Amino acid sequence: MQNDTHIKIEQLSFYRSRRTVFDNISLEIPRGKITAIMGPSGTGKTTLLKLIGGQLRPQQGQVYVNDTNIQQLSRQKLHAVRKRMGMLFQNGALFTHLSVFDNVAFPLRQHTELSEALIRHIVLMKLEAVGLRGALYLQPSQLSGGMARRVALARAIALDPELIMYDEPFAGQDPISMGVIVGLIQKLNKSLGLTTIIVSHDVAETSAVSDLIYVMAGGNIVARGEPTAVMADRSPQVHQFMRGLPDGVVPFHYPAIDFYEDFVGCKQEVVS
Amino acid sequence: MRRNIVLELGHRGVHYGISLGRSGIFLWQTVIRWPQPTRSFPLLIQQIYSVGAMSLSIIMLSALFIGAVVALQGFNTLEKFSAEQELGQLLALSVVRELGPVVAALLYAGRSCSALTAEIGLMKATEQLDSLDMMGVDPLHFVVAPRFWAGFISLPMLVLVFDAMAIFGGYLIGVEWLGVDQGSFWNNMQSSVDFHIDVMSGFYKGVVFAIVTTWIAVYQGFAALPTAEGVGRATTRTVVYASLAVLGLDFILTAVMLGGW
Amino acid sequence: MDRDMIIELIVGLFMLAGIAALVVLAFRVSNISDHVSTDGYVIKANFDNVGDLKPRAAVKLAGVKIGRVIDVQLDTKAYKAVAKLWISNDAAALPTDTSASIYTAGILGANYVGLIPGFDEAVLKDGDKIEITHPALILENLIGHLLFKTEAK
């Protein structure tokens, strides 16, 4: 019987060119649920996904996928673990020189020995799931942003992974495509039991869809829990982020000298 | 203030040293990924097409013009010594030993290398390389290595084609237009051009240039900053470094070859 | 797929173009035929002064190229230059009293070895030596000789 925790991160610290990206964080991603990782831009949310996928190595701490420490894996074993993961990048990252069909077929052709006929069936099924079966032979340049993302999603689930990671899936979407993406995320999670990680800073959409939320800031986890609990969190950092308040722990004004001084040229006298 | 300049130079020097080291490791990792016959061969063919075959027209055209100009200038000077018969020799040796490899490499650097850098840089900027990585496909193996080996194969071929076309261009001008005797043109050429010493040394230069320029192109693309500006700068850097490398190496190789032979 | 086949075809043609260029360069532009060293024999000739004779210079008989100079070395005991000459088998057999001189091709040309055949029955074989040689004409010596002569008059 598989563990309920799909991914476990223990005391992970990660630095990049003298900047601390993560400082001794620990978190758990439960199997089959939608977990969101939120926080202001630049907190390294994409970096966290890369750490989970083994693309980056933490300086300290461990990352366990299905109870296996992925840092200790050989290239081939890591390869095998990655086949069980799908990732949807912010821009879709379709291969621009391949057609939609070839893009989705790519992981199948690379990692399996399936016949072309069978591959075609699978590609059609995946595209059907995202609603783009008719766009089979279009080129990526002919697709709108939202459509490209859906094709990338089809590609991400081509090998039927157990985990799927979304990097800013809601960024810059119009209401209709937003609805499409949200619907797809939920459908895939429910029907395939896919463990889902969403990295986003769209509070409204993410809260509506997630089972568990982690809020990160300054390299630490500042909140964790169910959406309602996190929304109600009173700590100033979380409060400002979740409510979208312009001023708070993250100040509105960029550090500057006193307003009066800047205009008049000398410090303001205090008149008692 | 003087101290700052020294510090700055030191920083720069260390920075270049690190870059060079990184690019060296990168080259090694690329080279050991010799494309497998089954999976990667089609990729290699595709790259030879875009890197080599597509450059043929510019190479052949340039070669014709260069051969013609060398013949024209050479004739002009040789005429003063009543030595027009030596034109064939002059043309062939300058083309085969120097102009062929160097000009072909410079054209290649400008056309193919810049395209390679831009392409790889763009793939990096649009996270395509990251996608490959996350899908368990090694981007070095899938994207970089085929392009590198394509360059390694293509440029020497282009050098040979350049040589032949340039001599043909010189023939057209020298014999057909300026009236140098056809027989002595070819005979003089043949008796003074040694296949191994002249033609092949030009070819070997082409091989060296191919390795260095393609390496620069591919590394700059891979290491580019994933922004529009970053890719643009990387492309410029490729053309500049590759061109300088060609000229510098040409001098070194010529010195070695002339000394050795 | 069609597009793939076209690409492969073009790449094939590209490689062919390269090889064709190589062939043209080998046979029309350079003297690759000269490198068939097995069909000949090597003889030696000592000269008082070799002038500017270089390896690969021509060896001619009656103005026709029959071989080439392989090597020019110094004989440290006799203080003479030793030139190794490769003679093609296709050329006529050389009598053992053949003489060798060093000429200049044209006014600006390179030096070459000219052979004047003798009358002996026996012929030169691989490893033999030409006994009669004439050194290269050195311009300074010639001028000096001329001046000396005109002064003496």
XYZ file of C-alpha atoms in Angstrom:
686
model
C 0.000 0.000 0.000
C 1.540 3.270 -1.061
C 2.368 5.930 1.446
C -0.043 8.829 1.620
C 2.798 11.247 1.248
C 3.943 11.417 -2.329
C 6.742 13.891 -1.869
C 8.531 14.797 1.301
C 11.030 17.606 1.624
C 13.106 17.624 4.777
C 15.169 20.532 6.068
C 16.087 21.681 2.647
C 18.368 24.641 2.127
C 19.283 25.941 -1.266
C 21.602 28.809 -2.143
C 22.292 30.379 -5.468
C 25.174 32.852 -5.961
C 25.284 33.886 -2.344
C 21.537 34.328 -2.083
C 19.595 32.039 0.191
C 16.650 30.742 -1.783
C 15.362 28.269 0.779
C 16.295 28.186 4.407
C 15.748 24.869 6.114
C 12.231 24.217 4.861
C 10.222 21.060 5.260
C 7.001 20.177 3.552
C 4.888 17.251 2.420
C 2.875 16.778 -0.714
C 0.000 14.372 -0.128
C -0.810 11.808 -2.779
C -3.756 12.376 -5.047
C -4.481 15.870 -3.767
C -3.976 19.330 -5.176
C -1.296 21.173 -3.264
C -0.526 24.809 -3.942
C 2.728 26.590 -3.287
C 2.183 30.300 -3.255
C 4.183 33.381 -2.528
C 5.385 36.658 -3.955
C 7.363 36.649 -7.200
C 10.940 35.662 -6.889
C 10.623 33.440 -3.841
C 11.941 30.579 -5.852
C 8.762 28.621 -6.447
C 9.959 27.378 -9.828
C 13.238 26.451 -8.165
C 11.302 24.263 -5.755
C 9.753 22.387 -8.659
C 13.179 21.844 -10.155
C 14.424 20.546 -6.806
C 11.545 18.084 -6.683
C 12.301 16.987 -10.220
C 15.941 16.506 -9.423
C 17.124 19.105 -11.907
C 18.766 20.987 -9.064
C 20.496 19.673 -5.969
C 19.975 21.275 -2.575
C 23.023 22.147 -0.562
C 21.353 20.727 2.512
C 18.373 18.536 3.207
C 16.622 15.741 1.348
C 13.921 15.367 -1.221
C 11.991 12.111 -1.093
C 9.782 11.001 -3.933
C 7.782 7.933 -2.952
C 10.169 7.454 -0.051
C 13.192 7.415 -2.335
C 15.868 10.032 -1.823
C 16.236 11.348 -5.339
C 19.669 12.871 -4.810
C 21.137 9.453 -4.330
C 19.754 8.105 -7.552
C 21.883 7.325 -10.549
C 21.174 9.029 -13.832
C 19.095 6.189 -15.130
C 17.043 5.794 -11.976
C 16.432 9.534 -11.853
C 15.402 9.263 -15.462
C 12.868 6.617 -14.489
C 11.531 8.773 -11.656
C 11.130 11.700 -14.038
C 9.064 9.581 -16.366
C 6.523 9.335 -13.580
C 6.358 13.137 -13.329
C 4.830 15.621 -15.679
C 5.567 19.323 -15.666
C 3.709 22.147 -17.298
C 5.904 25.189 -17.813
C 4.659 28.733 -17.691
C 4.882 29.264 -21.411
C 4.019 25.768 -22.409
C 7.513 25.290 -23.793
C 6.368 23.369 -26.826
C 9.046 22.392 -29.286
C 8.611 24.985 -31.950
C 9.895 22.881 -34.813
C 7.463 20.032 -34.170
C 3.758 19.859 -34.854
C 1.205 19.477 -32.069
C 1.034 15.765 -32.754
C 4.805 15.340 -32.644
C 5.050 17.378 -29.476
C 2.633 15.160 -27.606
C 4.123 12.038 -29.148
C 7.626 13.111 -28.160
C 7.822 11.515 -24.696
C 6.210 8.389 -26.082
C 8.720 8.101 -28.869
C 11.642 8.846 -26.592
C 10.808 6.576 -23.705
C 8.752 3.731 -25.134
C 9.042 1.273 -27.958
C 5.393 1.526 -28.870
C 4.358 1.275 -32.490
C 3.374 4.386 -34.372
C -0.220 3.230 -34.545
C -0.429 2.854 -30.796
C 1.305 6.177 -30.262
C -1.248 7.816 -32.479
C -4.049 6.397 -30.375
C -2.504 7.656 -27.176
C -1.812 11.106 -28.600
C -5.400 11.374 -29.767
C -6.653 10.386 -26.333
C -4.480 12.923 -24.543
C -5.465 15.685 -26.910
C -9.096 14.724 -26.506
C -8.716 15.096 -22.749
C -7.581 18.691 -23.181
C -10.070 19.360 -25.946
C -7.613 19.821 -28.809
C -7.932 16.615 -30.764
C -8.806 18.599 -33.898
C -5.601 20.629 -33.694
C -3.524 17.553 -34.352
C -1.362 18.813 -37.175
C -1.100 22.482 -36.361
C 2.256 24.064 -35.664
C 2.897 25.701 -32.280
C 3.164 29.082 -33.971
C -0.438 28.704 -35.069
C -1.722 28.216 -31.537
C -2.887 30.831 -29.086
C -1.170 30.968 -25.708
C -3.940 29.100 -23.965
C -4.071 26.408 -26.619
C -0.303 25.991 -26.490
C -0.533 25.457 -22.771
C -3.195 22.811 -23.227
C -1.061 20.968 -25.755
C 1.842 21.155 -23.320
C -0.467 19.672 -20.708
C -1.365 16.836 -23.035
C 2.335 16.262 -23.528
C 2.944 16.326 -19.781
C 0.423 13.528 -19.217
C 1.451 11.492 -22.256
C 3.252 8.895 -20.188
C 0.494 8.769 -17.555
C 2.543 10.177 -14.694
C 1.525 9.971 -11.047
C 2.517 13.549 -10.326
C 1.963 16.715 -12.265
C 3.436 20.117 -11.523
C 2.014 23.367 -12.870
C 4.271 26.415 -12.985
C 2.090 29.527 -12.881
C -0.770 28.031 -14.880
C -3.096 30.981 -14.303
C -0.700 33.754 -15.255
C -2.040 36.089 -17.914
C -5.124 34.104 -18.861
C -8.407 35.571 -19.992
C -11.495 34.404 -18.053
C -12.450 31.696 -20.521
C -9.048 30.087 -20.769
C -8.741 30.472 -17.026
C -11.894 28.465 -16.648
C -10.568 25.872 -19.082
C -7.309 25.423 -17.206
C -8.956 25.279 -13.821
C -11.400 22.723 -15.131
C -8.634 20.604 -16.609
C -6.577 20.666 -13.435
C -9.530 19.484 -11.416
C -10.621 16.896 -13.952
C -7.190 15.352 -14.206
C -6.808 15.305 -10.474
C -10.169 13.680 -9.851
C -10.306 11.225 -12.711
C -6.695 10.082 -12.744
C -5.896 10.590 -9.077
C -2.919 12.676 -10.134
C -0.980 14.258 -7.313
C -0.988 17.890 -8.324
C 1.335 20.695 -7.330
C 0.400 24.192 -8.402
C 2.892 26.998 -8.125
C 1.113 30.281 -8.422
C 0.540 33.704 -7.024
C -3.063 33.915 -8.097
C -4.717 33.711 -4.733
C -8.339 33.504 -5.819
C -8.105 30.731 -8.383
C -5.574 28.701 -6.471
C -7.542 28.811 -3.253
C -10.670 27.732 -5.064
C -9.039 24.652 -6.468
C -6.495 23.440 -3.882
C -6.785 21.016 -1.021
C -3.655 22.241 0.738
C -1.734 25.498 0.541
C 1.823 26.420 1.453
C 2.725 30.096 1.486
C 6.386 30.928 1.099
C 8.236 34.163 1.641
C 11.847 35.054 2.185
C 12.997 31.468 1.834
C 10.704 30.127 4.534
C 7.259 28.631 4.759
C 5.068 31.182 6.469
C 1.758 29.358 6.315
C 0.407 25.900 5.613
C -3.045 24.475 5.730
C -6.364 24.331 3.985
C -7.405 27.356 1.916
C -9.954 28.681 4.394
C -7.481 28.427 7.255
C -4.750 30.222 5.347
C -7.112 32.970 4.224
C -8.003 33.554 7.855
C -4.388 33.569 8.964
C -3.704 36.690 10.993
C 0.086 36.894 10.611
C 0.906 40.129 8.741
C 2.931 38.536 5.935
C 0.352 35.946 5.033
C -2.465 38.397 5.554
C -0.982 40.938 3.153
C -0.314 38.306 0.501
C -3.611 36.486 0.656
C -5.655 39.693 0.685
C -3.528 41.436 -1.875
C -2.923 44.475 0.287
C -0.632 47.015 -1.366
C 1.219 47.937 1.800
C 2.293 45.821 4.726
C 5.254 43.595 5.395
C 6.193 44.138 1.765
C 6.173 47.946 1.721
C 4.568 50.066 -0.973
C 7.314 52.684 -0.982
C 10.749 51.828 -2.229
C 13.245 52.967 0.421
C 13.865 56.691 0.032
C 14.751 59.730 2.085
C 12.054 61.689 3.850
C 9.422 63.140 1.496
C 9.784 66.716 2.785
C 13.554 66.587 2.525
C 13.454 65.385 -1.047
C 11.282 68.313 -2.142
C 12.497 71.135 0.025
C 16.102 70.157 0.496
C 16.386 70.125 4.243
C 14.871 68.247 7.102
C 11.485 69.321 8.248
C 11.483 71.269 11.452
C 9.296 69.906 14.165
C 7.024 72.670 15.361
C 6.056 71.982 18.922
C 41.337 54.755 -8.752
C 44.233 52.802 -10.151
C 43.493 50.045 -7.682
C 39.954 49.782 -8.965
C 41.115 49.241 -12.515
C 43.447 46.508 -11.423
C 40.689 44.876 -9.397
C 38.366 45.165 -12.344
C 40.856 43.512 -14.643
C 41.419 40.806 -12.097
C 37.695 40.182 -11.829
C 37.351 40.074 -15.580
C 40.260 37.708 -15.895
C 38.840 35.332 -13.336
C 35.438 35.573 -14.959
C 36.844 34.678 -18.369
C 38.837 31.886 -16.838
C 35.727 30.409 -15.292
C 33.810 30.779 -18.554
C 36.573 29.083 -20.443
C 36.660 26.249 -17.971
C 32.921 25.815 -18.128
C 32.941 25.821 -21.890
C 35.716 23.262 -21.870
C 33.707 20.918 -19.674
C 30.710 21.587 -21.889
C 32.702 20.628 -24.971
C 33.813 17.403 -23.370
C 30.273 16.481 -22.388
C 29.051 17.223 -25.878
C 31.766 15.306 -27.642
C 31.247 12.123 -25.674
C 27.654 12.116 -26.805
C 28.338 10.869 -30.271
C 24.927 10.489 -31.875
C 23.671 6.926 -31.889
C 22.889 5.534 -35.294
C 19.273 4.671 -34.601
C 17.798 7.407 -32.466
C 19.888 10.470 -33.165
C 20.956 9.937 -36.731
C 17.943 11.694 -38.250
C 18.654 14.651 -35.953
C 22.211 14.762 -37.252
C 21.028 14.716 -40.834
C 18.568 17.495 -40.118
C 21.313 19.601 -38.619
C 23.768 18.979 -41.440
C 21.040 20.214 -43.708
C 20.456 23.454 -41.858
C 24.060 24.126 -40.940
C 25.870 22.868 -44.013
C 23.688 22.394 -47.033
C 21.894 25.684 -46.517
C 25.209 27.521 -46.508
C 26.204 26.127 -49.881
C 24.817 28.981 -51.904
C 26.551 31.715 -49.963
C 29.793 29.744 -49.917
C 29.784 29.054 -53.629
C 28.888 32.597 -54.551
C 31.530 34.097 -52.293
C 34.095 31.622 -53.563
C 33.434 32.599 -57.162
C 33.920 36.248 -56.366
C 37.028 35.700 -54.311
C 38.616 33.510 -56.946
C 37.792 36.101 -59.565
C 39.275 38.934 -57.536
C 42.469 37.028 -56.734
C 42.878 36.257 -60.410
C 42.302 39.868 -61.334
C 44.701 41.304 -58.792
C 47.245 38.579 -59.342
C 47.247 39.073 -63.070
C 47.624 42.794 -62.634
C 50.816 42.348 -60.645
C 52.257 39.341 -62.448
C 51.916 41.160 -65.746
C 54.628 43.555 -64.650
C 57.117 40.686 -64.461
C 55.800 38.983 -67.599
C 54.889 36.135 -65.335
C 51.187 35.775 -66.180
C 51.683 32.054 -66.640
C 52.159 31.760 -62.903
C 48.583 32.896 -62.281
C 47.296 29.364 -61.837
C 49.826 28.682 -59.164
C 49.195 31.978 -57.403
C 45.451 31.437 -57.404
C 45.481 27.824 -56.328
C 47.969 28.194 -53.529
C 46.389 31.272 -52.002
C 42.927 29.745 -52.171
C 43.722 26.252 -51.039
C 46.095 27.170 -48.254
C 44.521 30.320 -46.821
C 41.504 31.894 -48.428
C 39.512 28.708 -48.664
C 39.584 27.646 -45.028
C 39.593 31.139 -43.565
C 36.916 32.829 -45.654
C 34.684 29.773 -45.584
C 35.064 29.619 -41.808
C 34.281 33.315 -41.413
C 31.190 33.007 -43.583
C 30.198 29.934 -41.622
C 30.721 31.801 -38.359
C 28.523 34.623 -39.505
C 25.741 32.546 -40.977
C 25.549 29.160 -39.317
C 27.134 29.839 -35.950
C 24.964 32.841 -35.238
C 21.901 30.798 -36.167
C 22.977 27.980 -33.874
C 23.474 30.313 -30.942
C 20.172 32.054 -31.510
C 18.324 28.778 -31.834
C 19.748 27.170 -28.726
C 19.476 30.417 -26.766
C 15.858 30.749 -27.715
C 15.148 27.165 -26.729
C 16.662 27.978 -23.380
C 14.643 31.178 -23.003
C 11.360 29.467 -23.831
C 12.129 26.669 -21.344
C 12.242 24.048 -24.070
C 15.582 22.818 -22.761
C 14.123 22.595 -19.274
C 11.161 20.651 -20.647
C 13.469 18.157 -22.237
C 15.298 17.780 -18.972
C 12.102 17.242 -16.999
C 10.961 14.703 -19.572
C 14.080 12.732 -18.968
C 15.701 13.590 -22.279
C 19.237 14.904 -22.052
C 19.285 18.273 -23.831
C 23.003 17.939 -24.485
C 22.382 14.715 -26.300
C 19.247 15.760 -28.107
C 19.884 19.373 -28.978
C 23.557 20.226 -28.628
C 25.480 17.179 -29.796
C 23.780 16.783 -33.195
C 24.443 20.449 -33.947
C 28.054 20.157 -32.913
C 28.768 17.092 -35.039
C 26.881 18.622 -37.931
C 29.233 21.593 -37.845
C 32.228 19.290 -37.530
C 31.199 17.498 -40.701
C 29.867 20.470 -42.639
C 32.595 23.084 -42.491
C 35.404 20.922 -43.935
C 33.041 20.003 -46.779
C 32.278 23.673 -47.304
C 35.986 24.471 -47.358
C 36.516 21.946 -50.146
C 33.621 23.307 -52.146
C 34.919 26.812 -51.599
C 38.367 25.826 -52.859
C 36.990 24.285 -56.002
C 34.608 27.147 -56.758
C 37.227 29.812 -56.120
C 39.675 28.179 -58.493
C 36.891 27.906 -61.023
C 36.097 31.587 -60.554
C 39.750 32.435 -61.002
C 39.859 30.274 -64.100
C 36.906 32.095 -65.588
C 38.539 35.456 -65.093
C 42.123 34.477 -65.772
C 41.736 32.267 -68.795
C 38.451 33.241 -70.338
C 38.601 36.947 -69.793
C 42.202 38.013 -69.236
C 43.631 35.593 -71.722
C 46.104 33.553 -69.723
C 46.984 30.439 -71.640
C 44.771 27.576 -70.510
C 47.446 24.923 -70.715
C 50.033 26.757 -68.708
C 47.358 27.880 -66.239
C 46.523 24.332 -65.257
C 49.995 22.888 -65.691
C 51.676 25.474 -63.550
C 49.009 24.986 -60.966
C 49.300 21.251 -60.925
C 53.044 21.183 -60.669
C 53.139 23.570 -57.741
C 50.157 22.456 -55.693
C 50.886 19.390 -53.643
C 47.810 17.504 -52.567
C 49.005 16.538 -49.135
C 50.905 19.638 -48.212
C 48.596 22.254 -49.656
C 45.106 20.932 -50.183
C 44.997 18.704 -47.134
C 46.543 21.283 -44.832
C 43.744 23.622 -45.842
C 41.299 20.844 -45.110
C 42.802 20.205 -41.680
C 42.505 23.906 -40.954
C 38.871 23.578 -41.885
C 38.457 20.759 -39.390
C 40.062 22.764 -36.591
C 37.967 25.814 -37.437
C 34.859 23.657 -37.509
C 35.468 22.343 -34.023
C 36.291 25.698 -32.495
C 33.585 27.818 -34.127
C 30.806 25.305 -33.616
C 31.895 24.805 -30.036
C 31.723 28.551 -29.415
C 28.334 28.806 -31.113
C 26.797 25.949 -29.220
C 28.213 26.930 -25.840
C 27.156 30.572 -26.121
C 23.640 29.511 -26.969
C 23.481 27.093 -24.078
C 24.925 29.554 -21.581
C 22.934 32.557 -22.783
C 20.755 34.452 -20.384
C 17.167 33.386 -21.012
C 15.986 36.821 -22.114
C 15.640 38.458 -25.507
C 18.587 40.676 -24.744
C 20.625 37.779 -23.460
C 20.136 35.744 -26.606
C 20.963 38.730 -28.786
C 24.166 39.385 -26.932
C 25.138 35.747 -27.013
C 24.673 35.666 -30.776
C 26.886 38.709 -31.233
C 29.474 37.186 -28.962
C 29.492 34.009 -31.002
C 30.199 35.789 -34.243
C 32.918 37.935 -32.726
C 34.669 35.163 -30.818
C 34.370 32.668 -33.636
C 35.772 35.094 -36.201
C 38.675 36.081 -33.980
C 39.355 32.457 -33.172
C 39.473 31.574 -36.851
C 41.943 34.319 -37.635
C 44.106 33.620 -34.617
C 44.152 29.870 -35.169
C 44.882 30.378 -38.834
C 48.067 32.170 -37.960
C 49.118 29.483 -35.486
C 48.255 26.636 -37.820
C 50.020 28.254 -40.745
C 53.131 28.750 -38.662
C 53.025 25.133 -37.518
C 52.391 23.772 -40.973
C 54.987 25.854 -42.739
C 57.512 25.128 -40.047
C 56.751 21.447 -39.909
C 56.634 20.706 -43.544
C 7.576 11.570 -44.557
C 8.178 13.579 -47.698
C 9.899 16.520 -46.090
C 12.341 14.258 -44.290
C 13.233 12.495 -47.507
C 13.893 15.752 -49.291
C 16.156 16.857 -46.489
C 18.063 13.620 -46.549
C 18.441 13.904 -50.293
C 19.810 17.406 -50.044
C 22.233 16.404 -47.316
C 23.389 13.553 -49.517
C 23.930 15.927 -52.402
C 25.802 18.281 -50.093
C 28.190 15.521 -49.065
C 28.601 14.569 -52.702
C 29.457 18.149 -53.564
C 32.141 18.105 -50.917
C 33.592 14.858 -52.175
C 33.414 16.041 -55.766
C 35.291 19.180 -54.782
C 37.898 17.016 -53.107
C 38.303 14.919 -56.232
C 38.626 17.982 -58.433
C 41.177 19.446 -56.093
C 43.098 16.215 -56.001
C 43.320 15.543 -59.683
C 42.916 18.801 -61.539
C 44.479 21.246 -59.156
C 47.267 19.391 -57.446
C 49.889 16.934 -58.520
C 48.652 13.930 -56.679
C 49.849 11.686 -59.474
C 53.356 12.534 -58.450
C 52.996 10.562 -55.299
C 53.249 7.137 -56.790
C 56.678 6.580 -55.394
C 56.743 2.852 -55.835
C 57.140 2.972 -59.617
C 60.643 4.293 -59.631
C 64.117 4.075 -58.210
C 66.315 6.364 -56.188
C 69.835 7.472 -57.144
C 72.293 9.859 -55.562
C 74.330 12.772 -56.901
C 77.025 14.808 -55.173
C 77.299 18.499 -55.988
C 79.880 21.110 -55.074
C 77.090 23.603 -54.775
C 73.399 22.813 -54.942
C 72.322 26.415 -55.171
C 68.628 26.717 -54.356
C 67.701 23.153 -55.136
C 64.833 22.055 -52.962
C 63.081 18.739 -52.347
C 60.276 18.138 -54.881
C 62.235 20.032 -57.526
C 62.057 18.445 -60.946
C 64.608 16.083 -62.474
C 64.609 16.524 -66.235
C 66.168 14.741 -69.158
C 66.222 16.705 -72.431
C 63.773 19.069 -70.813
C 61.277 16.331 -69.956
C 60.448 15.691 -66.303
C 61.405 12.135 -65.396
C 61.547 12.371 -61.645
C 62.030 14.642 -58.705
C 64.435 15.538 -55.930
C 63.554 13.771 -52.708
C 66.151 15.090 -50.390
C 69.203 17.367 -50.155
C 71.749 16.629 -47.446
C 75.337 17.564 -46.603
C 78.103 14.965 -46.765
C 80.111 16.019 -43.712
C 83.217 14.121 -44.700
C 83.579 15.277 -48.284
C 81.931 18.681 -47.686
C 79.660 18.185 -50.644
C 75.897 18.321 -51.097
C 74.213 14.982 -51.630
C 70.934 15.057 -53.516
C 68.659 12.015 -53.613
C 66.788 11.797 -56.884
C 63.750 9.657 -57.602
C 63.549 8.526 -61.202
C 60.331 7.139 -62.669
C 60.413 3.698 -64.212
C 58.596 5.071 -67.216
C 61.610 7.125 -68.142
C 64.456 5.820 -70.235
C 67.212 3.866 -68.515
C 70.148 6.078 -67.579
C 73.692 5.039 -68.525
C 76.123 4.986 -65.609
C 78.138 7.892 -67.027
C 75.132 10.221 -67.078
C 75.973 13.700 -65.796
C 73.812 15.917 -63.631
C 73.726 19.702 -63.588
C 71.653 22.231 -61.785
C 69.723 24.650 -63.951
C 67.298 27.440 -63.287
C 63.832 27.372 -64.840
C 63.456 30.733 -66.536
C 64.918 33.842 -64.953
C 62.899 33.829 -61.732
C 62.277 30.126 -61.629
C 63.243 27.463 -59.198
C 66.248 25.214 -59.591
C 65.953 21.804 -61.118
C 68.310 18.947 -61.961
C 69.038 18.366 -65.607
C 70.491 15.012 -66.713
C 72.614 14.538 -69.781
C 72.914 10.868 -70.680
C 76.278 9.257 -71.306
C 77.309 6.382 -73.591
C 77.837 3.434 -71.268
C 76.111 0.113 -71.778
C 75.466 -0.363 -68.072
C 72.519 1.559 -66.593
C 71.876 3.178 -63.223
C 69.899 1.146 -60.719
C 68.343 1.867 -57.347
C 71.026 3.128 -54.954
C 73.597 4.012 -57.613
C 75.447 7.306 -57.764
C 75.899 9.804 -60.558
C 79.631 10.509 -60.740
C 79.773 13.510 -63.020
C 78.058 16.585 -61.682
C 78.189 20.277 -62.378
C 77.390 22.696 -59.608
C 74.716 25.384 -59.759
C 75.659 28.705 -61.250
C 75.968 31.256 -58.496
C 75.291 34.751 -59.759
C 77.984 36.395 -57.623
C 80.643 33.968 -58.820
C 79.589 34.649 -62.380
C 79.820 38.391 -61.976
C 83.114 38.111 -60.145
C 84.472 35.869 -62.908
C 83.318 38.341 -65.551
C 84.859 41.317 -63.772
C 88.085 39.405 -63.270
C 88.168 38.545 -66.918
C 87.507 42.074 -68.147
C 90.108 43.460 -65.748
C 92.694 40.965 -66.903
C 92.194 42.230 -70.439
